[in-house]
mmCIF file of C-alpha atoms in Angstrom:
data_model
loop_
_atom_site.group_PDB
_atom_site.id
_atom_site.type_symbol
_atom_site.label_atom_id
_atom_site.label_comp_id
_atom_site.label_asym_id
_atom_site.label_seq_id
_atom_site.Cartn_x
_atom_site.Cartn_y
_atom_site.Cartn_z
ATOM 1 C CA MET A 1 -45.345 17.177 135.033
ATOM 2 C CA VAL A 2 -43.320 14.759 137.154
ATOM 3 C CA ARG A 3 -45.543 11.911 136.110
ATOM 4 C CA ARG A 4 -45.121 12.801 132.451
ATOM 5 C CA PHE A 5 -41.344 13.015 132.882
ATOM 6 C CA LEU A 6 -41.217 9.638 134.594
ATOM 7 C CA LEU A 7 -43.347 8.136 131.874
ATOM 8 C CA LEU A 8 -41.060 9.578 129.208
ATOM 9 C CA LEU A 9 -38.021 8.334 131.072
ATOM 10 C CA PHE A 10 -39.595 4.895 131.294
ATOM 11 C CA PHE A 11 -40.118 4.778 127.548
ATOM 12 C CA VAL A 12 -36.582 6.013 126.897
ATOM 13 C CA VAL A 13 -35.147 3.313 129.166
ATOM 14 C CA LEU A 14 -37.416 0.737 127.583
ATOM 15 C CA LEU A 15 -36.334 1.841 124.122
ATOM 16 C CA ALA A 16 -32.671 1.768 125.101
ATOM 17 C CA ALA A 17 -33.078 -1.683 126.619
ATOM 18 C CA GLY A 18 -34.752 -2.810 123.418
ATOM 19 C CA VAL A 19 -31.887 -1.439 121.323
ATOM 20 C CA VAL A 20 -29.333 -3.138 123.543
ATOM 21 C CA ALA A 21 -31.253 -6.418 123.511
ATOM 22 C CA PHE A 22 -31.612 -6.219 119.741
ATOM 23 C CA ALA A 23 -27.880 -5.582 119.244
ATOM 24 C CA LEU A 24 -26.916 -8.358 121.642
ATOM 25 C CA LEU A 25 -29.389 -11.047 120.698
ATOM 26 C CA VAL A 26 -30.402 -10.518 117.062
ATOM 27 C CA PRO A 27 -27.856 -12.105 114.718
ATOM 28 C CA ALA A 28 -25.831 -9.744 112.573
ATOM 29 C CA GLY A 29 -23.089 -10.434 110.127
ATOM 30 C CA PRO A 30 -22.510 -11.398 106.519
ATOM 31 C CA LYS A 31 -24.465 -13.864 104.454
ATOM 32 C CA THR A 32 -21.236 -14.828 102.678
ATOM 33 C CA GLU A 33 -17.800 -15.778 103.981
ATOM 34 C CA THR A 34 -15.995 -12.820 105.562
ATOM 35 C CA PHE A 35 -12.579 -12.739 107.253
ATOM 36 C CA VAL A 36 -11.714 -10.302 110.017
ATOM 37 C CA ASP A 37 -8.130 -9.693 111.132
ATOM 38 C CA ILE A 38 -7.618 -8.770 114.777
ATOM 39 C CA ASN A 39 -4.010 -7.688 114.982
ATOM 40 C CA PRO A 40 -1.892 -7.983 118.132
ATOM 41 C CA GLY A 41 -2.011 -4.813 120.201
ATOM 42 C CA MET A 42 -5.388 -3.595 118.903
ATOM 43 C CA SER A 43 -7.473 -1.832 121.556
ATOM 44 C CA SER A 44 -11.030 -2.886 122.358
ATOM 45 C CA THR A 45 -12.244 0.257 120.585
ATOM 46 C CA GLN A 46 -10.313 -0.649 117.445
ATOM 47 C CA ILE A 47 -11.618 -4.216 117.567
ATOM 48 C CA ALA A 48 -15.212 -3.012 117.930
ATOM 49 C CA ALA A 49 -14.759 -0.567 115.070
ATOM 50 C CA GLN A 50 -13.300 -3.308 112.857
ATOM 51 C CA LEU A 51 -16.211 -5.637 113.586
ATOM 52 C CA LYS A 52 -18.772 -2.903 112.938
ATOM 53 C CA GLN A 53 -17.087 -1.780 109.726
ATOM 54 C CA GLN A 54 -17.206 -5.319 108.310
ATOM 55 C CA GLY A 55 -20.819 -5.828 109.341
ATOM 56 C CA ILE A 56 -20.186 -8.484 111.993
ATOM 57 C CA ILE A 57 -21.965 -6.612 114.818
ATOM 58 C CA TRP A 58 -24.828 -4.072 114.965
ATOM 59 C CA SER A 59 -23.214 -1.570 117.320
ATOM 60 C CA LYS A 60 -19.674 -0.658 118.260
ATOM 61 C CA ASP A 61 -20.749 1.036 121.497
ATOM 62 C CA ILE A 62 -22.826 -1.887 122.722
ATOM 63 C CA PHE A 63 -19.933 -4.255 121.960
ATOM 64 C CA LEU A 64 -17.672 -2.022 124.076
ATOM 65 C CA GLY A 65 -20.291 -2.126 126.835
ATOM 66 C CA LEU A 66 -20.298 -5.912 126.672
ATOM 67 C CA TYR A 67 -16.521 -5.865 126.849
ATOM 68 C CA ALA A 68 -16.617 -3.569 129.898
ATOM 69 C CA VAL A 69 -19.097 -5.807 131.705
ATOM 70 C CA ARG A 70 -17.354 -9.085 130.967
ATOM 71 C CA GLY A 71 -13.793 -7.746 131.142
ATOM 72 C CA ARG A 72 -11.915 -10.524 129.340
ATOM 73 C CA THR A 73 -8.979 -10.343 126.946
ATOM 74 C CA LEU A 74 -9.879 -10.711 123.278
ATOM 75 C CA LYS A 75 -7.344 -12.695 121.281
ATOM 76 C CA ALA A 76 -5.647 -11.637 118.080
ATOM 77 C CA GLY A 77 -5.890 -13.658 114.895
ATOM 78 C CA GLU A 78 -7.921 -14.087 111.750
ATOM 79 C CA TYR A 79 -11.590 -14.955 112.283
ATOM 80 C CA ARG A 80 -13.953 -16.413 109.712
ATOM 81 C CA PHE A 81 -17.634 -15.450 109.734
ATOM 82 C CA ALA A 82 -19.798 -17.368 107.287
ATOM 83 C CA HIS A 83 -23.279 -16.689 108.702
ATOM 84 C CA PRO A 84 -25.048 -14.137 110.913
ATOM 85 C CA ALA A 85 -24.270 -14.514 114.632
ATOM 86 C CA ARG A 86 -25.334 -12.861 117.874
ATOM 87 C CA MET A 87 -22.959 -10.307 119.357
ATOM 88 C CA THR A 88 -22.508 -12.493 122.433
ATOM 89 C CA GLU A 89 -21.384 -15.338 120.185
ATOM 90 C CA VAL A 90 -18.937 -13.058 118.378
ATOM 91 C CA TRP A 91 -17.532 -11.893 121.707
ATOM 92 C CA ASP A 92 -17.179 -15.489 122.957
ATOM 93 C CA ARG A 93 -15.283 -16.500 119.795
ATOM 94 C CA LEU A 94 -12.800 -13.654 120.210
ATOM 95 C CA ARG A 95 -12.383 -14.439 123.896
ATOM 96 C CA ARG A 96 -11.659 -18.139 123.145
ATOM 97 C CA GLY A 97 -9.344 -17.288 120.273
ATOM 98 C CA ASP A 98 -11.440 -19.349 117.855
ATOM 99 C CA VAL A 99 -9.307 -18.253 114.913
ATOM 100 C CA TYR A 100 -9.625 -19.593 111.394
ATOM 101 C CA THR A 101 -7.016 -22.213 110.487
ATOM 102 C CA ILE A 102 -6.326 -24.473 107.521
ATOM 103 C CA ALA A 103 -5.501 -28.134 108.113
ATOM 104 C CA VAL A 104 -2.524 -29.501 106.154
ATOM 105 C CA THR A 105 -1.402 -33.120 106.318
ATOM 106 C CA ILE A 106 2.277 -33.819 105.666
ATOM 107 C CA PRO A 107 2.722 -37.510 104.728
ATOM 108 C CA GLU A 108 5.727 -39.520 105.861
ATOM 109 C CA GLY A 109 8.560 -39.260 103.382
ATOM 110 C CA SER A 110 7.647 -35.786 102.147
ATOM 111 C CA ASN A 111 10.606 -33.561 101.326
ATOM 112 C CA ILE A 112 10.732 -29.773 101.532
ATOM 113 C CA PHE A 113 9.563 -29.511 97.911
ATOM 114 C CA ASP A 114 6.549 -31.734 98.609
ATOM 115 C CA ILE A 115 5.685 -29.793 101.762
ATOM 116 C CA GLY A 116 5.996 -26.469 99.966
ATOM 117 C CA ALA A 117 3.656 -27.700 97.231
ATOM 118 C CA ARG A 118 1.062 -28.869 99.780
ATOM 119 C CA LEU A 119 1.191 -25.558 101.635
ATOM 120 C CA GLU A 120 0.781 -23.640 98.389
ATOM 121 C CA ALA A 121 -2.185 -25.796 97.365
ATOM 122 C CA ALA A 122 -3.782 -25.050 100.743
ATOM 123 C CA GLY A 123 -3.376 -21.298 100.250
ATOM 124 C CA LEU A 124 -0.559 -20.955 102.792
ATOM 125 C CA GLY A 125 2.025 -19.074 100.780
ATOM 126 C CA THR A 126 4.140 -20.264 97.876
ATOM 127 C CA LYS A 127 6.206 -23.400 97.432
ATOM 128 C CA ASP A 128 9.289 -21.377 96.501
ATOM 129 C CA ALA A 129 9.045 -19.245 99.655
ATOM 130 C CA PHE A 130 8.861 -22.329 101.857
ATOM 131 C CA VAL A 131 11.761 -24.110 100.125
ATOM 132 C CA LYS A 132 13.894 -20.974 100.359
ATOM 133 C CA ALA A 133 13.119 -20.596 104.071
ATOM 134 C CA ALA A 134 13.842 -24.297 104.673
ATOM 135 C CA LYS A 135 17.303 -23.884 103.169
ATOM 136 C CA GLN A 136 18.128 -20.644 104.982
ATOM 137 C CA ASN A 137 16.790 -21.160 108.500
ATOM 138 C CA THR A 138 18.987 -23.976 109.788
ATOM 139 C CA ALA A 139 19.566 -22.117 113.074
ATOM 140 C CA ILE A 140 16.279 -23.556 114.310
ATOM 141 C CA ILE A 141 17.890 -27.022 114.463
ATOM 142 C CA ALA A 142 21.494 -25.990 115.189
ATOM 143 C CA ASP A 143 21.389 -27.697 118.585
ATOM 144 C CA LEU A 144 20.396 -30.961 116.898
ATOM 145 C CA ASP A 145 22.459 -30.850 113.720
ATOM 146 C CA LYS A 146 25.169 -28.213 113.331
ATOM 147 C CA THR A 147 26.033 -29.309 109.783
ATOM 148 C CA ALA A 148 22.483 -29.547 108.422
ATOM 149 C CA PRO A 149 22.280 -28.048 104.898
ATOM 150 C CA SER A 150 18.573 -27.337 105.476
ATOM 151 C CA VAL A 151 15.781 -28.238 107.904
ATOM 152 C CA GLU A 152 15.049 -31.312 105.765
ATOM 153 C CA GLY A 153 14.492 -34.342 107.975
ATOM 154 C CA TYR A 154 13.358 -32.364 111.015
ATOM 155 C CA LEU A 155 9.892 -31.368 109.759
ATOM 156 C CA PHE A 156 7.896 -34.160 111.323
ATOM 157 C CA PRO A 157 5.076 -35.635 109.193
ATOM 158 C CA ASP A 158 1.719 -34.898 110.831
ATOM 159 C CA THR A 159 -1.455 -32.860 110.413
ATOM 160 C CA TYR A 160 -1.014 -29.182 111.224
ATOM 161 C CA HIS A 161 -3.425 -26.269 111.541
ATOM 162 C CA PHE A 162 -2.127 -22.906 110.346
ATOM 163 C CA GLU A 163 -3.655 -19.476 109.977
ATOM 164 C CA ARG A 164 -3.660 -18.119 106.426
ATOM 165 C CA HIS A 165 -1.055 -15.441 107.149
ATOM 166 C CA THR A 166 1.406 -17.757 108.916
ATOM 167 C CA GLU A 167 4.970 -17.187 107.731
ATOM 168 C CA PRO A 168 7.054 -20.138 106.418
ATOM 169 C CA GLU A 169 9.387 -19.827 109.401
ATOM 170 C CA GLU A 170 6.473 -20.227 111.815
ATOM 171 C CA MET A 171 5.186 -23.308 110.010
ATOM 172 C CA MET A 172 8.649 -24.856 110.045
ATOM 173 C CA ALA A 173 8.977 -24.089 113.742
ATOM 174 C CA ALA A 174 5.745 -25.987 114.449
ATOM 175 C CA MET A 175 6.996 -29.016 112.501
ATOM 176 C CA VAL A 176 10.372 -28.947 114.237
ATOM 177 C CA ARG A 177 8.656 -28.752 117.644
ATOM 178 C CA ARG A 178 6.695 -31.866 116.726
ATOM 179 C CA PHE A 179 9.938 -33.594 115.699
ATOM 180 C CA ARG A 180 11.457 -32.777 119.069
ATOM 181 C CA GLN A 181 8.436 -34.243 120.849
ATOM 182 C CA VAL A 182 8.644 -37.496 118.885
ATOM 183 C CA ALA A 183 12.423 -37.689 119.305
ATOM 184 C CA ALA A 184 12.026 -37.426 123.074
ATOM 185 C CA GLN A 185 9.227 -39.999 122.973
ATOM 186 C CA ILE A 186 11.376 -42.669 121.271
ATOM 187 C CA GLY A 187 14.612 -41.762 123.049
ATOM 188 C CA LEU A 188 16.402 -40.322 120.025
ATOM 189 C CA LYS A 189 19.511 -38.419 121.078
ATOM 190 C CA GLY A 190 23.201 -38.113 120.298
ATOM 191 C CA ASP A 191 24.086 -38.089 116.593
ATOM 192 C CA TYR A 192 20.852 -36.757 115.134
ATOM 193 C CA HIS A 193 22.500 -36.069 111.790
ATOM 194 C CA THR A 194 23.412 -39.697 111.094
ATOM 195 C CA THR A 195 20.223 -41.179 112.506
ATOM 196 C CA VAL A 196 17.823 -38.850 110.711
ATOM 197 C CA THR A 197 19.726 -39.075 107.412
ATOM 198 C CA LEU A 198 19.691 -42.890 107.570
ATOM 199 C CA ALA A 199 15.995 -42.830 108.530
ATOM 200 C CA SER A 200 15.191 -40.666 105.501
ATOM 201 C CA LEU A 201 16.764 -43.261 103.181
ATOM 202 C CA VAL A 202 14.827 -46.054 104.871
ATOM 203 C CA GLU A 203 11.603 -44.054 104.575
ATOM 204 C CA LYS A 204 12.029 -43.662 100.837
ATOM 205 C CA GLU A 205 13.013 -47.276 100.158
ATOM 206 C CA THR A 206 10.100 -49.200 101.666
ATOM 207 C CA PRO A 207 6.493 -48.485 102.675
ATOM 208 C CA LEU A 208 6.406 -51.622 104.862
ATOM 209 C CA ASP A 209 7.044 -51.072 108.571
ATOM 210 C CA SER A 210 8.132 -54.696 108.982
ATOM 211 C CA GLU A 211 10.962 -54.189 106.463
ATOM 212 C CA ARG A 212 12.356 -50.931 107.715
ATOM 213 C CA PRO A 213 14.852 -52.440 110.227
ATOM 214 C CA LEU A 214 16.139 -54.814 107.504
ATOM 215 C CA VAL A 215 16.569 -51.977 105.004
ATOM 216 C CA ALA A 216 18.425 -50.017 107.674
ATOM 217 C CA SER A 217 20.672 -53.041 108.239
ATOM 218 C CA VAL A 218 21.608 -53.144 104.542
ATOM 219 C CA PHE A 219 22.702 -49.517 104.630
ATOM 220 C CA VAL A 220 24.622 -50.008 107.879
ATOM 221 C CA ASN A 221 26.397 -53.094 106.479
ATOM 222 C CA ARG A 222 27.365 -51.240 103.296
ATOM 223 C CA LEU A 223 28.616 -48.273 105.290
ATOM 224 C CA ASP A 224 30.736 -50.600 107.457
ATOM 225 C CA LYS A 225 32.297 -52.102 104.310
ATOM 226 C CA GLU A 226 32.759 -48.638 102.744
ATOM 227 C CA MET A 227 30.520 -49.587 99.832
ATOM 228 C CA PRO A 228 28.495 -46.877 98.090
ATOM 229 C CA LEU A 229 24.854 -46.993 99.178
ATOM 230 C CA MET A 230 23.622 -46.728 95.564
ATOM 231 C CA THR A 231 20.106 -45.661 96.545
ATOM 232 C CA ASP A 232 17.919 -44.117 93.844
ATOM 233 C CA PRO A 233 15.975 -41.747 96.152
ATOM 234 C CA SER A 234 19.183 -39.855 96.961
ATOM 235 C CA VAL A 235 19.851 -39.418 93.224
ATOM 236 C CA ILE A 236 16.335 -38.068 92.760
ATOM 237 C CA TYR A 237 16.853 -35.648 95.659
ATOM 238 C CA ALA A 238 20.099 -34.413 94.100
ATOM 239 C CA ALA A 239 18.196 -33.705 90.883
ATOM 240 C CA LEU A 240 15.464 -31.898 92.821
ATOM 241 C CA LEU A 241 18.030 -29.675 94.524
ATOM 242 C CA ASP A 242 19.541 -28.812 91.134
ATOM 243 C CA GLY A 243 16.130 -28.227 89.554
ATOM 244 C CA ARG A 244 16.669 -30.904 86.899
ATOM 245 C CA TYR A 245 14.457 -33.779 88.008
ATOM 246 C CA ARG A 246 12.252 -34.962 85.117
ATOM 247 C CA GLY A 247 10.115 -37.588 86.798
ATOM 248 C CA THR A 248 12.517 -40.484 86.301
ATOM 249 C CA ILE A 249 16.227 -41.200 86.701
ATOM 250 C CA TYR A 250 18.442 -40.731 83.636
ATOM 251 C CA GLN A 251 22.058 -41.740 83.157
ATOM 252 C CA SER A 252 23.016 -38.086 83.468
ATOM 253 C CA ASP A 253 21.532 -38.123 86.977
ATOM 254 C CA LEU A 254 23.613 -41.178 87.910
ATOM 255 C CA ASP A 255 26.703 -39.412 86.531
ATOM 256 C CA ALA A 256 25.992 -36.100 88.277
ATOM 257 C CA ASN A 257 28.740 -35.003 90.629
ATOM 258 C CA SER A 258 26.402 -34.195 93.512
ATOM 259 C CA SER A 259 27.335 -35.014 97.086
ATOM 260 C CA TYR A 260 23.851 -36.569 97.316
ATOM 261 C CA ASN A 261 24.684 -39.018 94.505
ATOM 262 C CA THR A 262 25.234 -42.220 96.501
ATOM 263 C CA TYR A 263 26.277 -44.059 93.337
ATOM 264 C CA LYS A 264 29.393 -41.897 93.065
ATOM 265 C CA HIS A 265 30.129 -41.056 96.706
ATOM 266 C CA VAL A 266 30.697 -43.474 99.570
ATOM 267 C CA GLY A 267 28.903 -42.807 102.839
ATOM 268 C CA LEU A 268 25.676 -41.112 103.761
ATOM 269 C CA PRO A 269 24.515 -38.065 101.804
ATOM 270 C CA PRO A 270 25.208 -34.647 103.395
ATOM 271 C CA GLY A 271 21.808 -34.641 105.087
ATOM 272 C CA PRO A 272 18.334 -36.179 105.058
ATOM 273 C CA ILE A 273 16.553 -36.512 101.713
ATOM 274 C CA CYS A 274 13.029 -36.375 103.191
ATOM 275 C CA ASN A 275 11.225 -36.147 106.500
ATOM 276 C CA PRO A 276 10.924 -39.648 107.995
ATOM 277 C CA GLY A 277 8.151 -40.887 110.241
ATOM 278 C CA LEU A 278 8.394 -42.561 113.616
ATOM 279 C CA LYS A 279 8.865 -46.125 112.235
ATOM 280 C CA SER A 280 11.781 -45.155 110.040
ATOM 281 C CA LEU A 281 13.429 -43.180 112.840
ATOM 282 C CA SER A 282 13.082 -46.209 115.117
ATOM 283 C CA ALA A 283 14.530 -48.490 112.414
ATOM 284 C CA ALA A 284 17.548 -46.195 111.989
ATOM 285 C CA MET A 285 18.065 -46.260 115.765
ATOM 286 C CA HIS A 286 17.689 -50.044 115.946
ATOM 287 C CA PRO A 287 18.643 -51.701 112.622
ATOM 288 C CA ALA A 288 18.108 -55.425 112.317
ATOM 289 C CA THR A 289 21.132 -57.712 112.591
ATOM 290 C CA SER A 290 21.765 -59.211 109.156
ATOM 291 C CA ASP A 291 24.413 -59.990 106.553
ATOM 292 C CA TYR A 292 22.392 -58.439 103.753
ATOM 293 C CA LEU A 293 24.185 -56.061 101.397
ATOM 294 C CA TYR A 294 21.592 -55.733 98.632
ATOM 295 C CA PHE A 295 17.850 -55.478 98.172
ATOM 296 C CA VAL A 296 15.243 -54.899 95.494
ATOM 297 C CA ALA A 297 12.944 -52.325 97.056
ATOM 298 C CA ALA A 298 9.342 -52.991 98.006
ATOM 299 C CA GLY A 299 6.993 -51.344 95.566
ATOM 300 C CA ALA A 300 9.463 -51.944 92.773
ATOM 301 C CA ASP A 301 8.900 -55.692 93.071
ATOM 302 C CA PRO A 302 5.454 -56.959 91.979
ATOM 303 C CA SER A 303 5.285 -59.107 95.111
ATOM 304 C CA GLY A 304 4.964 -55.928 97.152
ATOM 305 C CA GLN A 305 7.893 -56.964 99.321
ATOM 306 C CA SER A 306 11.596 -56.268 99.148
ATOM 307 C CA ARG A 307 14.045 -59.005 98.146
ATOM 308 C CA PHE A 308 17.170 -59.109 100.304
ATOM 309 C CA SER A 309 20.443 -60.816 99.427
ATOM 310 C CA THR A 310 23.999 -61.168 100.686
ATOM 311 C CA THR A 311 25.790 -61.549 97.348
ATOM 312 C CA LEU A 312 25.874 -59.557 94.144
ATOM 313 C CA ASP A 313 25.097 -62.736 92.190
ATOM 314 C CA GLN A 314 21.881 -63.345 94.107
ATOM 315 C CA HIS A 315 20.976 -59.660 93.842
ATOM 316 C CA ALA A 316 21.370 -59.847 90.051
ATOM 317 C CA LYS A 317 18.983 -62.825 90.025
ATOM 318 C CA ASP A 318 16.493 -60.881 92.161
ATOM 319 C CA VAL A 319 16.661 -57.917 89.826
ATOM 320 C CA GLU A 320 16.104 -60.145 86.786
ATOM 321 C CA ALA A 321 13.189 -61.867 88.537
ATOM 322 C CA TYR A 322 11.684 -58.466 89.213
ATOM 323 C CA ARG A 323 12.111 -57.389 85.594
ATOM 324 C CA GLN A 324 10.585 -60.622 84.326
ATOM 325 C CA ALA A 325 7.602 -60.189 86.647
ATOM 326 C CA VAL A 326 7.074 -56.647 85.378
ATOM 327 C CA ARG A 327 7.272 -57.808 81.762
ATOM 328 C CA THR A 328 4.766 -60.525 82.472
ATOM 329 C CA ALA A 329 2.441 -57.963 84.026
ATOM 330 C CA GLY A 330 2.739 -55.834 80.857
ATOM 331 C CA GLY A 331 4.972 -53.125 82.307
ATOM 332 C CA THR A 332 8.361 -51.780 81.287
ATOM 333 C CA PRO A 333 11.047 -52.105 83.970
#
């Protein structure tokens, strides 16, 4: 009788060990992409139940046993499972916090409308929600710029990784943190408002790093002489803010009574018109020394370089040379 009992017990233990080994080592999970949300504050029991319900693991109880043996904190977030995996692998991913994120690259010179569009295209909310949040949540940069009309200018261009459910405010906070890091790196301090606004104009006027300090010098010289900056990118930004930009500048845009219209108003616009990169920030901090008051922007000129001048007469000749070059190339200036 005892021998029979021991034999039965042996087979029960062997069977149980086999079940445990199967659950731990044999891959489970979906054959197609499945997302699992582990919310903050969920207990280990709730996590195990969630994984079992969505077919990621074979057994809730064995997962809890693994948790009890290993005794590590499992991290909240959204996890992506695209192929069957062993329970030990699933547990390791939750322990590491290997959450699913989407990479989004924000190019230099992007404005809040551009960023919102990129986030929407990546499946990270809507453009309108981001733009609205960017206009409303200026408290996040109040220590840098108390008069900022939005967070424009302080969302540093870089590649970011966000979870799908990340709120616009959280994404902006990450971009502002990156701005603060770069600002500290290059020694940017003091009047952030003026520096970043000037840098945003420089960013939009030339793609050439070598020209940025010269472009900054033109703006500084015009500001010193109380001349209007007359920069097209600020006019475009005014139209974007008013929801009337049509892909090109019309006379009505030049006549618009917007504080961002640098053809009508002397001085810098009320705030940045885009989010400048490191080179433009550095150029705004350290403009070149020059007598230039005018330039034909790089990219507009077929030579690929800006044309700088000190007199209106020479500037008019540069503009005509640019127009002639475009006509020769078959374009319409």
